[in-house]
XYZ file of C-alpha atoms in Angstrom:
351
model
C 186.427 107.696 130.282
C 183.828 109.755 128.394
C 181.326 112.137 129.974
C 178.320 113.806 128.369
C 177.997 117.549 127.869
C 176.275 118.029 131.233
C 179.458 117.024 133.041
C 182.429 119.254 133.760
C 185.756 118.033 135.105
C 187.098 119.819 138.200
C 190.673 119.433 139.516
C 190.668 117.473 142.777
C 192.786 120.052 144.618
C 190.362 122.862 143.784
C 187.387 120.838 145.001
C 189.307 119.903 148.148
C 189.980 123.543 149.053
C 186.393 124.508 148.248
C 185.087 121.742 150.492
C 187.266 122.883 153.398
C 185.962 126.438 153.079
C 182.339 125.258 153.014
C 182.613 123.492 156.355
C 184.699 126.221 157.971
C 181.879 128.625 157.084
C 179.494 126.264 158.899
C 181.590 126.509 162.050
C 183.646 123.343 161.696
C 187.249 123.661 162.974
C 189.760 123.768 160.120
C 191.482 120.469 160.969
C 188.110 118.709 160.993
C 187.050 120.406 157.753
C 190.245 119.043 156.186
C 189.346 115.499 157.296
C 185.891 115.811 155.720
C 187.281 117.297 152.515
C 189.895 114.562 152.135
C 187.222 111.912 152.633
C 184.715 113.343 150.146
C 187.345 113.997 147.481
C 188.768 110.491 147.937
C 185.287 109.074 147.342
C 184.968 111.061 144.110
C 188.452 110.062 142.993
C 187.577 106.398 143.530
C 184.427 106.828 141.453
C 182.100 106.496 144.443
C 180.360 109.749 143.536
C 177.341 108.984 145.721
C 179.618 109.559 148.733
C 181.629 112.483 147.354
C 181.081 116.244 147.215
C 177.447 115.648 146.286
C 177.025 115.140 150.044
C 178.120 118.680 150.970
C 174.634 120.267 150.634
C 173.079 117.441 152.643
C 175.606 117.680 155.470
C 175.081 121.442 155.626
C 171.319 120.932 155.619
C 171.730 118.403 158.441
C 173.651 121.008 160.446
C 171.002 123.662 159.798
C 168.213 121.281 160.839
C 170.014 120.326 164.033
C 170.415 116.697 162.997
C 174.197 116.956 163.358
C 176.632 119.528 164.734
C 179.348 121.372 162.830
C 181.493 121.357 165.953
C 180.926 118.610 168.478
C 182.521 117.256 171.616
C 183.690 113.701 170.879
C 184.229 111.544 173.967
C 185.604 108.073 174.603
C 183.078 106.782 177.151
C 184.435 103.267 177.673
C 187.884 101.809 176.988
C 190.056 98.722 177.447
C 193.481 97.930 175.925
C 191.802 96.551 172.773
C 188.373 98.223 172.712
C 186.793 101.652 172.952
C 183.334 103.170 172.680
C 182.904 106.723 171.414
C 180.014 109.146 171.884
C 180.212 111.335 168.804
C 178.195 114.182 170.324
C 176.068 114.433 167.153
C 179.204 115.456 165.306
C 179.944 115.112 161.611
C 180.250 111.365 161.172
C 183.381 111.436 159.050
C 185.272 113.232 161.814
C 184.028 110.837 164.504
C 184.725 107.721 162.404
C 188.205 109.011 161.566
C 188.967 109.321 165.285
C 187.597 105.809 165.881
C 189.745 104.387 163.085
C 192.936 106.002 164.363
C 192.206 104.651 167.830
C 191.625 101.135 166.453
C 194.917 101.322 164.538
C 196.856 102.364 167.643
C 195.325 99.564 169.703
C 196.084 96.963 167.022
C 199.695 98.113 166.906
C 200.137 97.717 170.653
C 197.720 94.860 171.435
C 197.294 93.138 168.034
C 193.556 93.928 167.965
C 191.659 97.207 167.986
C 187.852 97.302 168.163
C 186.184 100.707 168.349
C 182.510 101.583 168.168
C 180.895 104.992 167.779
C 177.318 106.195 168.216
C 175.493 109.544 168.230
C 177.166 110.682 165.018
C 176.384 111.809 161.477
C 176.881 110.025 158.172
C 180.314 108.366 158.064
C 180.620 108.277 154.270
C 182.571 105.673 152.309
C 183.672 102.802 154.543
C 186.592 101.933 152.258
C 188.186 105.211 153.342
C 188.658 103.825 156.852
C 189.719 100.294 155.969
C 192.203 101.685 153.445
C 193.731 103.758 156.240
C 194.068 100.607 158.311
C 195.844 98.528 155.643
C 198.467 101.245 155.222
C 199.745 100.095 158.623
C 199.974 96.425 157.505
C 196.779 95.687 159.425
C 193.584 93.997 158.272
C 190.628 96.361 158.431
C 186.915 95.821 158.961
C 184.210 98.473 159.215
C 180.436 98.420 159.217
C 177.577 100.807 159.900
C 173.822 100.772 160.221
C 171.719 103.412 158.510
C 168.160 104.727 158.557
C 165.702 101.965 157.668
C 164.933 101.640 153.955
C 165.469 97.907 153.354
C 162.885 95.165 153.772
C 163.824 91.814 155.305
C 163.721 88.848 152.944
C 160.073 88.154 152.156
C 158.862 91.419 153.720
C 157.774 94.790 152.325
C 158.347 97.115 155.286
C 161.366 99.303 156.065
C 163.073 97.466 158.908
C 166.807 97.450 158.102
C 169.246 100.026 156.790
C 171.506 99.612 153.769
C 173.972 98.473 156.466
C 177.265 98.570 154.514
C 180.504 96.835 155.359
C 184.109 97.030 154.234
C 186.937 94.538 154.677
C 190.469 95.332 153.532
C 193.654 93.297 153.331
C 197.150 94.750 152.898
C 199.206 93.310 150.046
C 202.184 95.626 149.661
C 202.994 99.330 149.804
C 201.074 100.029 146.594
C 198.308 97.431 146.562
C 195.520 96.233 148.826
C 192.294 94.285 148.469
C 189.352 96.450 149.529
C 185.818 95.100 149.741
C 183.179 97.807 150.238
C 179.485 97.204 149.723
C 175.999 97.791 151.004
C 174.028 94.731 152.061
C 171.109 95.759 149.846
C 170.994 95.343 146.082
C 171.938 98.978 145.455
C 173.034 101.789 147.773
C 170.147 104.162 148.501
C 171.994 107.262 147.317
C 172.848 105.597 144.012
C 169.116 105.218 143.461
C 168.782 108.899 144.315
C 171.421 109.651 141.666
C 169.530 107.554 139.119
C 166.406 109.599 139.838
C 168.321 112.865 139.349
C 169.723 111.623 136.053
C 166.390 110.301 134.801
C 167.625 106.709 134.668
C 165.867 103.450 135.488
C 167.208 101.079 138.120
C 167.618 97.325 137.567
C 164.731 94.973 138.202
C 164.600 93.220 141.609
C 166.387 96.100 143.336
C 163.351 97.625 145.025
C 159.628 97.421 145.683
C 157.121 100.265 145.479
C 154.790 101.195 148.351
C 152.435 98.396 147.362
C 155.200 95.795 147.551
C 155.493 95.416 143.768
C 158.875 95.318 141.951
C 159.758 98.636 140.281
C 162.491 100.049 138.041
C 161.428 103.639 138.789
C 163.933 105.158 141.264
C 161.322 107.589 142.615
C 158.915 104.763 143.433
C 161.821 102.775 144.882
C 162.726 105.572 147.295
C 159.073 105.804 148.317
C 158.976 102.045 148.870
C 161.693 99.679 150.061
C 165.027 98.362 148.830
C 165.784 94.649 148.794
C 168.740 92.816 150.362
C 171.275 91.501 147.851
C 171.261 87.757 147.262
C 167.870 87.300 148.888
C 168.040 85.677 152.308
C 171.864 85.750 152.325
C 172.078 89.537 152.105
C 169.235 89.807 154.604
C 171.149 87.648 157.088
C 174.313 89.728 156.661
C 172.376 92.988 157.057
C 170.718 91.624 160.181
C 174.105 90.658 161.630
C 175.338 94.236 161.148
C 172.127 95.593 162.676
C 172.644 93.446 165.780
C 176.344 94.320 166.060
C 175.638 98.042 165.893
C 172.486 98.222 168.007
C 172.104 95.338 170.467
C 175.856 94.751 170.872
C 177.262 98.284 170.647
C 174.347 100.488 171.682
C 173.673 102.534 168.543
C 170.010 103.179 167.647
C 168.039 100.663 165.624
C 167.824 101.529 161.932
C 164.074 102.078 162.469
C 164.903 104.828 164.961
C 167.407 106.731 162.794
C 166.015 109.878 161.150
C 165.987 109.371 157.389
C 168.352 112.018 156.013
C 171.583 111.922 153.996
C 173.492 113.436 156.939
C 172.493 110.847 159.564
C 173.824 107.483 160.702
C 172.997 104.832 163.267
C 176.373 103.639 164.477
C 179.872 102.791 163.249
C 182.127 99.881 164.168
C 185.747 99.518 163.088
C 188.185 96.673 163.729
C 191.925 96.523 163.044
C 193.821 93.231 163.200
C 197.574 92.742 163.205
C 198.540 90.475 160.292
C 201.163 88.810 162.490
C 198.755 87.570 165.182
C 199.013 83.952 164.012
C 202.087 83.990 161.775
C 204.718 86.367 160.458
C 203.827 89.191 158.080
C 206.262 87.657 155.595
C 204.254 84.405 155.561
C 200.990 86.315 155.288
C 202.290 88.347 152.360
C 203.606 85.256 150.551
C 200.226 83.521 150.699
C 198.076 86.521 149.825
C 200.250 87.126 146.756
C 199.730 83.492 145.802
C 195.961 83.940 146.083
C 196.131 87.069 143.929
C 198.262 85.336 141.290
C 195.760 82.489 141.076
C 192.923 84.955 140.566
C 194.722 87.159 138.044
C 195.824 84.137 136.006
C 192.373 82.569 136.003
C 190.969 81.806 132.554
C 188.056 84.104 131.780
C 184.685 83.558 130.166
C 183.826 85.059 126.796
C 183.609 88.838 126.900
C 185.680 89.226 130.073
C 189.262 90.446 129.688
C 190.503 89.800 133.214
C 189.464 88.786 136.698
C 189.472 91.874 138.888
C 190.149 92.104 142.596
C 187.705 93.938 144.867
C 188.628 97.621 144.798
C 190.750 97.328 141.653
C 188.352 99.326 139.473
C 188.224 102.056 142.117
C 192.026 102.258 142.251
C 192.235 102.670 138.488
C 189.524 105.317 138.582
C 191.417 107.083 141.371
C 194.598 107.320 139.319
C 192.724 108.517 136.242
C 190.722 111.180 138.058
C 193.706 112.368 140.061
C 195.349 113.181 136.745
C 192.342 114.396 134.736
C 189.988 115.743 137.396
C 186.637 114.840 138.926
C 183.528 114.879 136.697
C 180.475 116.578 138.215
C 176.975 116.678 136.754
C 175.162 119.977 136.254
C 172.827 119.545 139.227
C 175.679 118.899 141.660
C 177.601 121.868 140.268
C 174.585 124.140 140.673
C 174.092 123.025 144.276
C 177.745 123.721 145.063
C 177.539 127.103 143.339
C 174.531 127.996 145.486
C 176.548 127.162 148.588
C 179.459 129.265 147.298
C 177.102 132.201 146.803
C 175.463 131.756 150.213
C 178.802 131.602 152.051
C 180.620 134.066 149.778
C 183.218 131.456 148.797
C 185.121 131.575 145.520
C 184.151 128.368 143.671
C 186.504 126.272 141.527
C 186.839 127.943 138.133
C 185.337 125.109 136.104
C 182.386 124.715 138.465
C 180.588 127.607 136.764
């Protein structure tokens, strides 16, 4: 993978330690700072840079503005053998969602199903992080979240829905899993923010400007509205997530979530035992058959192979784990400013 001269590659371990120190300086307990650091670095390693260390300044800003808390009291307010509801106490969303995921895993192990919701929390980050944790236990994982409103319903031009992402993951074996992770709009909002920072255009039919006209200018897109992917189909899926998180679970409507990169509406995670209906051996046999059919599929001109969801991210992970994480100059400067403010020694190559 080639990067332009504005990028520098930083070893993952150095960024991980730096991230921990940043949140400790904000008042976050060390064990929680480690959870956040692992999450953000994993996002960068998987190539999901919009949910990586670029988020550190925004989370810190959210803490300083009182939108979220560096150290929060997280409570389970309602629980059954297979369900639980968590009040995150305005805590850092990654920490709250991690607790919810672990609880869902434990319930699925003992009762075959674990369904855990969380509200009153900050931005939960990359949903694949949680579903990947679930599949490591030979469980099927599902996670979704609603966000601050920035997406118009199909045929509309007002901000009603969030980007409302979802992730579904299926275990295959000890080394492989199928991980679906996507927003229900045409492009994640923060990726449009990245395009604006890098001076790039966005694809047509991704967003509308304030007047309701299609635009390829990321700045005008962020001032206007994003569009659901696949027209009415993406709109319907986004709406389903909105209802699950708000009406069903009790998180705020996307319209009522403060628009900031540190905030979130709610988070829902589900873990399912693969042996609910049949043995894990039978499940594994059939999922491998599905994968073999896909990987052996004849491809169209210009396509080398059919890829599984999450396969590109896994390859990127392995490459970046070995070579390091590329960071653009603006992200590096923001992290250096934090290092200076908190008197933290930055990674050597960050300068």
